[in-house]
Coordinates of C-alpha atoms (C1' of nucleotides) in Angstrom, one line a residue:
Chain V
M24 CA 84.0 104.5 63.9
D25 CA 81.3 102.4 65.5
N26 CA 81.7 100.8 68.8
N27 CA 79.6 99.5 71.7
L28 CA 82.2 100.2 74.3
S29 CA 81.0 101.5 77.6
L30 CA 83.4 102.4 80.4
Y31 CA 83.0 103.3 84.0
N32 CA 83.7 107.0 84.5
T33 CA 84.8 107.7 88.1
L34 CA 83.6 111.3 87.7
S35 CA 80.0 110.3 87.0
R36 CA 80.2 107.0 89.0
K37 CA 78.5 105.1 86.2
K38 CA 79.2 103.4 82.9
E39 CA 79.1 105.7 79.9
R40 CA 79.2 105.0 76.2
F41 CA 82.7 105.7 74.8
E42 CA 82.5 108.5 72.4
P43 CA 85.9 109.9 71.6
I44 CA 86.3 113.6 71.0
N45 CA 88.0 113.3 67.6
P46 CA 87.5 109.9 66.1
P47 CA 89.3 108.0 64.8
F48 CA 91.8 109.3 67.3
A49 CA 91.8 108.4 70.9
G50 CA 93.9 109.9 73.6
L51 CA 94.9 108.0 76.7
Y52 CA 97.0 109.4 79.6
V53 CA 98.1 107.2 82.5
C54 CA 100.1 108.1 85.6
G55 CA 103.4 106.2 85.4
P56 CA 106.0 105.3 88.0
T57 CA 108.1 107.4 90.2
V58 CA 111.5 105.9 89.4
Y59 CA 113.3 105.6 92.7
G60 CA 112.7 101.9 93.5
D61 CA 112.4 98.4 91.9
P62 CA 109.1 97.7 90.2
H63 CA 106.5 95.7 92.2
L64 CA 102.9 94.6 92.0
G65 CA 101.7 98.1 92.5
H66 CA 103.3 99.0 89.2
A67 CA 102.1 95.8 87.4
R68 CA 98.4 96.3 87.9
P69 CA 97.9 99.7 86.4
A70 CA 100.4 99.0 83.6
I71 CA 98.5 95.8 82.6
T72 CA 95.1 97.3 83.1
F73 CA 95.7 100.2 80.8
D74 CA 97.7 98.0 78.4
L75 CA 94.4 96.1 78.0
V76 CA 92.6 99.4 77.3
F77 CA 95.3 100.5 74.8
R78 CA 95.2 97.1 73.0
Y79 CA 91.4 97.0 72.8
L80 CA 91.0 100.6 71.5
Q81 CA 93.6 99.8 68.9
H82 CA 91.8 96.6 68.0
L83 CA 88.6 98.6 67.6
G84 CA 90.4 100.6 65.0
Y85 CA 91.2 103.8 66.9
K86 CA 94.4 105.6 66.3
V87 CA 95.5 105.7 69.9
R88 CA 98.0 108.0 71.4
Y89 CA 98.9 106.6 74.7
V90 CA 101.0 108.8 77.0
R91 CA 102.4 107.5 80.3
N92 CA 104.8 109.7 82.2
I93 CA 108.0 108.9 84.1
T94 CA 108.2 110.9 87.3
D95 CA 111.9 111.6 87.7
V96 CA 111.7 114.9 89.5
G97 CA 112.3 114.6 93.2
H98 CA 109.3 115.5 95.4
L99 CA 109.5 116.1 99.0
E100 CA 109.6 113.3 101.5
A101 CA 106.9 113.7 104.1
D102 CA 108.5 112.3 107.1
L103 CA 111.7 114.3 106.9
D104 CA 111.9 117.8 108.2
E105 CA 114.9 118.4 106.0
G106 CA 112.8 118.6 102.9
E107 CA 114.7 115.9 101.1
D108 CA 113.0 114.2 98.2
K109 CA 112.8 110.5 97.4
I110 CA 115.1 110.4 94.4
A111 CA 117.7 112.7 96.0
K112 CA 117.6 110.6 99.2
K113 CA 118.2 107.4 97.2
A114 CA 120.9 109.2 95.3
R115 CA 122.6 110.2 98.6
L116 CA 122.3 106.7 100.1
E117 CA 123.8 105.1 97.0
Q118 CA 126.2 107.9 96.2
M119 CA 124.9 108.5 92.8
E120 CA 123.6 111.5 90.8
P121 CA 119.8 111.8 91.1
M122 CA 119.4 111.4 87.4
E123 CA 121.5 108.2 87.6
I124 CA 119.0 106.8 90.0
A125 CA 116.1 107.8 87.8
Q126 CA 117.7 106.3 84.8
F127 CA 118.5 103.1 86.6
Y128 CA 115.0 102.5 87.9
A129 CA 113.3 103.6 84.7
D130 CA 115.4 101.0 82.8
R131 CA 114.4 98.4 85.4
Y132 CA 110.7 99.4 85.0
F133 CA 110.9 99.0 81.2
V134 CA 112.6 95.6 81.4
F135 CA 109.9 94.2 83.8
M136 CA 107.0 95.7 81.9
E137 CA 108.3 94.1 78.7
A138 CA 108.5 90.8 80.5
L139 CA 104.8 91.2 81.4
N140 CA 104.2 91.9 77.7
V141 CA 103.0 95.4 78.4
K142 CA 103.2 97.4 75.2
R143 CA 105.3 100.5 75.3
P144 CA 103.1 103.6 75.2
S145 CA 103.3 106.0 72.3
I146 CA 105.1 108.6 74.4
E147 CA 106.8 108.3 77.7
P148 CA 107.6 111.9 78.7
R149 CA 109.7 112.7 81.7
A150 CA 108.8 115.4 84.2
S151 CA 112.3 116.7 84.2
G152 CA 112.1 117.3 80.5
H153 CA 109.0 119.4 80.8
I154 CA 109.9 122.0 83.3
I155 CA 109.2 124.8 80.9
E156 CA 105.6 123.6 80.2
Q157 CA 105.1 123.3 83.9
I158 CA 106.3 126.8 84.7
R159 CA 104.0 128.2 81.9
M160 CA 101.1 126.4 83.5
V161 CA 101.9 127.9 86.9
Q162 CA 102.0 131.3 85.3
K163 CA 98.6 130.8 83.7
I164 CA 97.1 129.7 87.0
L165 CA 98.7 132.8 88.7
D166 CA 97.4 135.0 85.9
A167 CA 93.9 133.6 86.3
G168 CA 94.0 134.4 90.0
F169 CA 93.8 131.0 91.4
A170 CA 97.3 130.9 92.9
Y171 CA 99.5 133.0 95.1
E172 CA 103.3 133.3 95.7
V173 CA 105.0 133.1 99.1
N174 CA 108.7 133.2 99.5
G175 CA 109.4 131.9 96.1
S176 CA 106.9 129.1 96.3
V177 CA 103.5 129.1 94.5
Y178 CA 100.4 127.5 95.9
F179 CA 97.0 126.7 94.5
D180 CA 94.3 128.7 96.2
I181 CA 91.6 126.2 97.0
E182 CA 89.3 128.7 98.8
K183 CA 89.2 131.0 95.8
Y184 CA 88.8 128.1 93.4
S185 CA 85.9 126.7 95.4
K186 CA 83.9 129.9 95.0
T187 CA 83.3 129.1 91.3
H188 CA 84.2 125.4 91.0
E189 CA 83.6 122.2 92.9
Y190 CA 86.9 121.0 94.4
G191 CA 86.5 117.4 95.5
K192 CA 83.9 116.2 92.9
L193 CA 86.0 113.4 91.6
S194 CA 86.9 111.8 95.0
G195 CA 83.7 112.8 96.8
R196 CA 85.5 115.0 99.3
V197 CA 83.7 117.8 101.0
L198 CA 85.8 120.9 101.2
D199 CA 84.8 121.9 104.7
D200 CA 85.9 118.5 106.0
L201 CA 89.2 118.8 104.2
M202 CA 89.9 122.2 105.7
T203 CA 89.0 121.1 109.3
N204 CA 90.8 117.8 108.9
S205 CA 94.0 119.4 107.5
R206 CA 93.9 122.2 110.0
M207 CA 94.8 119.8 112.8
L208 CA 98.3 119.4 111.4
E209 CA 100.2 122.4 112.5
G210 CA 103.4 123.6 110.9
Q211 CA 105.2 126.7 109.9
D212 CA 103.1 126.9 106.8
E213 CA 103.3 129.3 104.0
K214 CA 100.0 128.2 102.7
H215 CA 96.9 130.4 103.2
N216 CA 94.8 127.3 103.7
P217 CA 95.9 123.8 104.7
A218 CA 94.1 122.3 101.8
D219 CA 96.1 124.3 99.3
F220 CA 98.8 122.4 97.3
A221 CA 102.1 123.5 95.9
L222 CA 102.5 124.4 92.2
W223 CA 106.1 125.4 92.5
K224 CA 108.3 124.8 95.4
K225 CA 111.4 126.8 96.3
A226 CA 114.4 124.5 96.7
Q227 CA 116.2 124.4 100.0
P228 CA 120.0 124.9 99.7
E229 CA 120.7 121.2 100.0
H230 CA 118.1 120.2 97.4
I231 CA 120.0 119.0 94.4
M232 CA 117.2 118.8 91.8
R233 CA 116.3 122.4 90.9
W234 CA 115.5 124.6 88.0
P235 CA 115.2 128.4 87.6
S236 CA 111.8 130.0 87.4
P237 CA 110.3 133.4 87.7
W238 CA 109.7 132.8 91.4
S239 CA 112.8 130.9 92.6
D240 CA 115.2 128.2 91.9
G241 CA 113.1 125.2 92.7
F242 CA 111.0 122.4 91.3
P243 CA 107.4 121.9 90.2
G244 CA 104.7 120.5 92.5
W245 CA 103.8 116.9 92.0
H246 CA 100.4 117.3 90.4
L247 CA 101.6 119.6 87.8
E248 CA 103.5 117.4 85.6
C249 CA 100.6 115.3 84.5
S250 CA 98.5 118.3 83.7
A251 CA 101.3 119.9 81.7
M252 CA 102.4 116.9 79.8
S253 CA 98.9 115.6 79.0
A254 CA 98.0 119.1 77.6
R255 CA 101.1 119.1 75.5
Y256 CA 100.8 115.7 73.9
L257 CA 97.0 115.0 74.0
G258 CA 95.6 118.5 73.8
E259 CA 93.7 120.6 76.3
F260 CA 90.7 118.2 76.2
F261 CA 91.3 114.5 75.7
D262 CA 89.5 111.2 76.1
I263 CA 90.8 109.0 78.9
H264 CA 92.9 109.6 82.0
G265 CA 93.8 106.5 84.0
G266 CA 95.6 105.6 87.1
G267 CA 95.3 103.7 90.4
M268 CA 92.6 104.5 92.9
D269 CA 95.2 105.6 95.3
L270 CA 95.7 108.6 93.0
L271 CA 92.1 109.7 93.2
F272 CA 92.9 112.2 96.0
P273 CA 94.6 114.4 96.0
H274 CA 96.5 113.9 92.7
H275 CA 93.7 113.7 90.2
E276 CA 91.5 116.1 92.1
A277 CA 94.3 118.6 91.9
E278 CA 94.8 117.9 88.2
I279 CA 91.2 118.8 87.5
A280 CA 91.5 122.0 89.5
Q281 CA 94.8 123.0 87.8
C282 CA 93.5 122.5 84.3
Q283 CA 90.2 124.2 85.1
A284 CA 92.1 127.2 86.5
A285 CA 94.8 127.3 83.7
L286 CA 92.7 126.5 80.7
G287 CA 89.3 127.7 81.7
H288 CA 87.8 124.2 81.3
E289 CA 88.3 120.6 82.3
S290 CA 90.7 118.5 80.3
V291 CA 89.5 114.9 80.7
K292 CA 86.3 113.3 79.4
Y293 CA 86.6 109.8 81.1
W294 CA 88.4 109.1 84.3
L295 CA 89.3 105.4 84.8
H296 CA 90.8 103.9 88.0
N297 CA 92.1 100.5 88.7
N298 CA 91.7 99.0 92.2
M299 CA 94.5 98.0 94.5
V300 CA 96.3 94.8 95.2
T301 CA 96.7 92.9 98.5
I302 CA 99.0 90.0 99.4
N303 CA 97.4 87.3 101.5
G304 CA 94.7 89.7 102.3
Q305 CA 97.0 92.4 103.6
K306 CA 98.2 95.5 102.0
M307 CA 101.7 95.3 100.6
G308 CA 104.2 97.2 102.8
K309 CA 107.8 97.1 103.6
S310 CA 107.1 97.0 107.3
L311 CA 104.8 94.0 106.9
G312 CA 107.5 91.9 105.3
N313 CA 105.3 91.2 102.3
F314 CA 106.7 93.8 99.9
I315 CA 107.5 91.6 96.8
T316 CA 109.1 93.0 93.7
L317 CA 108.4 91.7 90.3
E318 CA 111.9 90.2 90.1
E319 CA 111.2 88.3 93.3
F320 CA 107.9 87.0 91.8
F321 CA 109.7 85.8 88.6
T322 CA 112.5 84.1 90.5
G323 CA 110.5 82.9 93.5
S324 CA 113.1 84.5 95.7
H325 CA 110.9 85.8 98.5
Q326 CA 110.1 83.9 101.7
A327 CA 106.3 84.5 101.2
L328 CA 106.4 82.7 97.8
K329 CA 106.3 78.9 97.5
Q330 CA 107.6 79.0 94.0
A331 CA 108.5 81.3 91.1
Y332 CA 105.6 82.7 89.1
S333 CA 106.3 83.5 85.4
P334 CA 105.5 87.0 84.0
M335 CA 102.6 85.5 82.0
T336 CA 101.1 83.9 85.2
I337 CA 101.2 87.3 86.9
R338 CA 99.6 89.0 83.8
F339 CA 96.9 86.3 83.5
F340 CA 96.2 86.5 87.2
I341 CA 95.6 90.3 87.0
L342 CA 93.4 89.9 83.9
Q343 CA 91.4 87.2 85.6
A344 CA 90.0 89.9 87.9
H345 CA 88.1 92.9 86.7
Y346 CA 90.2 96.0 87.0
R347 CA 87.9 97.8 89.4
G348 CA 87.9 95.1 92.0
T349 CA 90.6 94.5 94.6
I350 CA 92.9 91.6 93.8
D351 CA 94.6 89.4 96.4
F352 CA 97.8 87.6 95.7
S353 CA 98.3 84.2 97.4
N354 CA 100.2 81.1 96.5
E355 CA 97.1 79.0 96.2
A356 CA 95.4 81.4 93.8
L357 CA 98.6 81.9 91.7
Q358 CA 99.1 78.1 91.4
A359 CA 95.6 77.7 90.2
T360 CA 96.2 80.5 87.7
E361 CA 99.3 78.9 86.4
K362 CA 97.5 75.7 85.6
G363 CA 94.6 77.5 84.0
L364 CA 97.0 79.5 81.8
K365 CA 98.8 76.3 80.8
K366 CA 95.4 74.8 79.8
L367 CA 94.6 77.8 77.7
M368 CA 98.0 78.0 75.9
N369 CA 98.0 74.2 75.3
G370 CA 94.6 74.6 73.8
Y371 CA 95.8 77.3 71.5
E372 CA 98.6 75.2 70.4
T373 CA 96.3 72.3 69.7
L374 CA 94.1 74.6 67.7
Q375 CA 96.9 75.2 65.2
K376 CA 97.0 71.6 64.1
L377 CA 93.3 71.0 64.1
I378 CA 91.8 69.8 60.9
P379 CA 88.2 70.6 59.8
S380 CA 86.0 67.6 59.1
S381 CA 84.8 67.5 55.5
L382 CA 82.4 64.7 56.2
P383 CA 78.9 65.9 56.6
G384 CA 76.5 64.3 59.0
I385 CA 78.8 63.4 61.8
Q386 CA 77.2 63.6 65.2
H387 CA 78.0 66.2 67.8
P388 CA 79.0 69.1 65.6
A389 CA 80.9 71.7 67.4
S390 CA 78.8 74.8 67.4
G391 CA 78.2 78.1 69.1
I392 CA 81.6 79.5 68.1
R393 CA 79.9 82.6 66.6
E394 CA 78.1 83.1 69.8
L395 CA 81.3 82.7 71.9
A396 CA 83.1 85.2 69.7
A397 CA 80.3 87.7 70.1
S398 CA 80.3 87.0 73.8
C399 CA 84.0 88.0 74.0
Y400 CA 83.2 91.3 72.4
N401 CA 80.3 91.9 74.7
A402 CA 82.6 91.3 77.7
M403 CA 85.2 93.7 76.5
N404 CA 82.6 96.3 75.6
D405 CA 81.2 96.1 79.1
D406 CA 84.0 98.2 80.8
F407 CA 86.8 95.9 79.7
N408 CA 85.6 92.8 81.4
S409 CA 88.6 90.6 80.8
P410 CA 87.4 87.8 83.2
G411 CA 84.4 87.4 81.0
V412 CA 86.6 87.1 77.9
I413 CA 88.7 84.5 79.6
A414 CA 85.6 82.3 80.5
N415 CA 84.7 82.3 76.9
L416 CA 88.2 81.4 75.8
F417 CA 88.1 78.4 78.2
E418 CA 84.9 77.3 76.5
M419 CA 86.6 77.5 73.2
V420 CA 89.4 75.4 74.5
R421 CA 86.9 72.8 75.5
I422 CA 85.6 72.7 72.0
I423 CA 89.2 72.5 70.6
N424 CA 90.0 69.5 72.8
S425 CA 86.8 67.8 72.0
V426 CA 87.5 68.1 68.3
N427 CA 91.0 67.0 68.8
D428 CA 89.7 63.9 70.7
K429 CA 87.4 63.3 67.8
K430 CA 84.4 63.7 70.0
E431 CA 83.1 66.7 68.1
T432 CA 83.6 67.9 64.6
I433 CA 84.1 71.3 63.2
S434 CA 83.5 72.9 59.8
A435 CA 86.3 74.7 58.0
E436 CA 84.4 78.0 58.4
D437 CA 84.0 77.5 62.1
L438 CA 87.6 76.5 62.5
E439 CA 88.8 79.6 60.8
L440 CA 86.5 81.8 63.0
L441 CA 87.8 79.9 66.1
R442 CA 91.4 80.5 65.1
S443 CA 91.0 84.2 64.4
T444 CA 89.0 84.8 67.6
M445 CA 91.4 83.0 69.8
K446 CA 94.3 84.8 68.3
T447 CA 92.6 88.2 68.6
F448 CA 91.5 87.8 72.2
L449 CA 94.2 85.6 73.7
L450 CA 97.3 87.1 72.0
D451 CA 96.3 90.6 70.7
I452 CA 93.9 91.9 73.3
L453 CA 94.8 90.0 76.5
G454 CA 98.4 90.1 75.4
L455 CA 99.2 86.6 76.6
K456 CA 102.0 84.7 74.9
D457 CA 103.5 81.3 75.0
E458 CA 106.5 81.5 77.3
N459 CA 108.0 78.1 76.4
S460 CA 108.1 77.9 72.7
G461 CA 110.9 80.3 72.2
D462 CA 113.9 78.0 72.6
Q463 CA 112.9 75.2 70.3
S464 CA 115.7 75.1 67.9
E465 CA 115.9 72.7 64.9
K466 CA 118.5 70.8 66.8
I467 CA 116.1 70.1 69.7
N468 CA 113.3 69.2 67.4
G469 CA 115.5 66.7 65.6
L470 CA 116.8 65.2 68.8
M471 CA 113.3 64.9 70.3
E472 CA 112.1 63.3 67.1
L473 CA 114.9 60.7 67.4
I474 CA 114.2 60.1 71.1
L475 CA 110.5 59.5 70.6
V476 CA 111.1 57.1 67.7
I477 CA 113.5 55.1 70.0
R478 CA 111.0 55.2 72.8
Q479 CA 108.1 54.1 70.5
K480 CA 110.1 51.0 69.6
S481 CA 110.6 50.1 73.2
R482 CA 106.9 50.6 73.8
E483 CA 106.1 48.3 70.9
T484 CA 108.1 45.5 72.5
K485 CA 106.5 46.4 75.8
D486 CA 109.9 47.4 77.3
W487 CA 108.2 49.6 79.8
D488 CA 111.4 50.2 81.8
T489 CA 113.1 51.8 79.0
S490 CA 110.1 53.9 77.8
D491 CA 109.4 55.1 81.3
Q492 CA 113.1 55.9 81.9
I493 CA 113.1 58.1 78.8
R494 CA 109.9 59.9 79.9
D495 CA 111.0 60.4 83.5
T496 CA 114.4 61.7 82.5
L497 CA 113.0 64.1 80.0
Q498 CA 110.5 65.3 82.7
K499 CA 113.4 66.2 84.9
L500 CA 114.6 68.4 82.1
H501 CA 111.1 70.0 82.0
I502 CA 110.2 68.3 78.8
S503 CA 106.9 66.4 79.2
V504 CA 106.0 63.5 76.9
K505 CA 102.4 62.5 76.5
D506 CA 101.2 59.4 74.9
G507 CA 98.1 59.7 72.8
K508 CA 96.3 57.5 70.3
E509 CA 98.1 59.0 67.4
G510 CA 101.6 58.7 68.9
S511 CA 103.5 60.7 71.5
T512 CA 103.8 64.5 71.7
W513 CA 106.2 66.6 73.7
N514 CA 106.5 70.1 74.9
I515 CA 108.8 72.1 77.1
E516 CA 107.4 73.4 80.3
Chain D
rG29 C1' 86.0 109.8 112.3
rG30 C1' 85.3 111.4 106.8
rU31 C1' 85.5 110.0 101.4
rU32 C1' 85.9 105.9 98.1
rU33 C1' 86.0 100.7 96.6
rC34 C1' 84.6 95.9 97.9
rG35 C1' 82.5 91.3 100.8
rU36 C1' 79.8 85.2 95.9
rG37 C1' 80.6 77.8 97.0
rG38 C1' 87.4 74.4 99.7
rC39 C1' 90.5 78.5 96.9
rC40 C1' 90.3 82.5 93.0
rG41 C1' 86.7 85.1 90.5
rA42 C1' 82.3 87.0 86.7
rG43 C1' 77.2 88.1 86.4
rU44 C1' 71.9 88.8 86.7
rG45 C1' 65.3 91.1 89.7
rG46 C1' 62.8 84.9 88.4
rC47 C1' 66.8 80.9 83.8
rU48 C1' 74.5 76.7 84.0
rA49 C1' 79.6 81.8 84.6
rG50 C1' 84.7 80.2 84.2
rG51 C1' 89.4 78.4 86.4
rC52 C1' 91.9 75.5 90.4
rA53 C1' 91.1 71.7 94.0
rG54 C1' 87.5 67.3 95.3
rC55 C1' 84.4 63.1 94.0
rG56 C1' 82.5 59.4 90.1
rG57 C1' 83.3 57.7 85.0
rU58 C1' 85.7 57.3 79.7
rC59 C1' 90.5 56.7 77.5
rU60 C1' 95.4 54.5 78.8
rG61 C1' 100.8 49.2 79.7
rC62 C1' 101.4 53.0 83.6
rA63 C1' 101.4 58.2 83.9
rA64 C1' 100.0 62.8 82.1
rA65 C1' 96.7 65.3 79.1
rA66 C1' 91.8 65.4 77.5
rC67 C1' 86.5 64.5 77.6
rC68 C1' 81.7 63.4 80.3
rG69 C1' 78.9 63.7 85.0
rU70 C1' 78.7 65.8 90.0
rA71 C1' 78.3 68.3 95.7
rU72 C1' 79.1 72.9 98.2
rA73 C1' 77.2 80.1 97.2
rC74 C1' 75.9 84.7 97.0
rA75 C1' 78.8 88.5 105.1
rG76 C1' 74.5 89.5 108.7
rC77 C1' 69.7 92.0 109.8
rG78 C1' 65.6 94.6 108.0
rG79 C1' 62.7 96.8 103.8
rU80 C1' 60.7 97.2 98.5
rU81 C1' 58.6 93.2 95.2
rC82 C1' 54.4 88.1 93.0
rG83 C1' 59.7 86.9 93.5
rA84 C1' 66.4 89.4 95.4
rC85 C1' 72.4 87.0 95.4
rU86 C1' 70.8 91.1 92.1
rC87 C1' 67.3 97.4 94.3
rC88 C1' 67.1 100.5 99.3
rG89 C1' 68.7 101.1 104.6
rC90 C1' 71.5 99.6 108.7
rU91 C1' 75.3 96.5 111.0
rC92 C1' 79.9 93.7 110.7
rG93 C1' 84.5 92.9 108.0
rA94 C1' 88.6 94.2 104.2
rA95 C1' 91.4 97.8 101.2
rA96 C1' 92.8 102.9 99.3
rC97 C1' 92.9 108.0 100.3
rC98 C1' 92.2 112.0 104.0
rU99 C1' 100.6 113.3 105.3
rC100 C1' 103.5 120.1 100.4
rC101 C1' 104.8 111.1 99.3
rA102 C1' 104.9 110.3 94.1

RNA sequence: GGUUUCGUGGCCGAGUGGCUAGGCAGCGGUCUGCAAAACCGUAUACAGCGGUUCGACUCCGCUCGAAACCUCCA
């Protein structure tokens, strides 16, 4: 399978040609949500970023297995001495079973991801369903001599590992710094070295989420689930592992070490990381009062928002920036995005009713469509440069409108290429969809036809009061009427 | 303090060692009963300071600024 795709590998810090291990198959693993709270922008960005990767690989013809986990095992909360975990804490506060919490927020996550038109991955495994795999992996690491047990808990031995392998190569950490830095934090620690991380943790008596293991009744360390589940569903060596940059250290660094220790080799060929989001230039945080959930974006029900922003506006906004750059959400930027998206979707609608000109020799022939299509591929092949694709799509819309205005002409061949290219990139790869066309029933179409006929009559008699009243009233119902040379058109906004 | 990512015109945001990104807003036109949409034209730019080069926004160094991580939190 030929491709010219290159992608930025965090491990090598440069763009590399994408050469899958077992073509035509491609394996993609992405760190999914911890389901103890409502989905927000921090969930939307990686989901959309890797949805783009998923869609493009599929478009190139790969048989992609996309695995994105659901973290439903409680992990310890840092600021509590009690050793309570996030999901259990939420469960206690809301008087629910921990799995009830996990189920509730997982469902919320799915609903909002669907609204954003994020495709469901091939497999969405849950950490709680793979305790056995995780226990086996801990045992393998113990057997290999890279871990030790203390009081029923098992820790990864960084010092031992570092003698033969480079811990910190993904994130650029230097081990000595880690040790000296971490050493400052005193505590009644079971760990031999502060930089060590837990593979298995013995549960405190009040800890509800627990499973039996050879070492204790307890729960797996956070980093373990991704290693265990990726190995199970994608094999011990697979193509792409993705996630947010915030996961670089320690999470992904630990995954590399675990796999190396347990399997004797690394498990990931390409590491991809999306950058973070900010809101009005600030990081999003509950204490800053700018923590905005997706539901609040969609309904506009947050004081920082001047209006509601539709799921497609959010999606388009994220795709308008390259995934490795930071992205700042502001009302001004979102409003601009909303207009741009509308222009794009209107253009796509216009394209459907465009007619090729059969007359030869007309001036200003629309041209360059082949180049624009190639340019879209070049952009995607250059590390998934969606903003580059979008710029080309806007150029296509300009051609579409010019042809529609009879200012340019287009051949049947070019029109067909234009249609297929627009559909491929706008709908299939970028995953944008028309949010307003869903509710146009036959009844509404019939009514609108009637109304426009009546209005046209009033216009012919220059009864502007009546024609304007109709247009204004419809506008209040979010139905906009536009008068053109060939009659009036309408659409729901 | 360390590691990492980044700093482009009013706003957002690509890209390149010398050649127009694109969107939104603005200005001037065309079209139009008016409006909207659309099309055409147009101003404003590469954080700062050095260096490499015939030439840097693009490479190197430093400074300033922002974000993430450095918390058995996922």
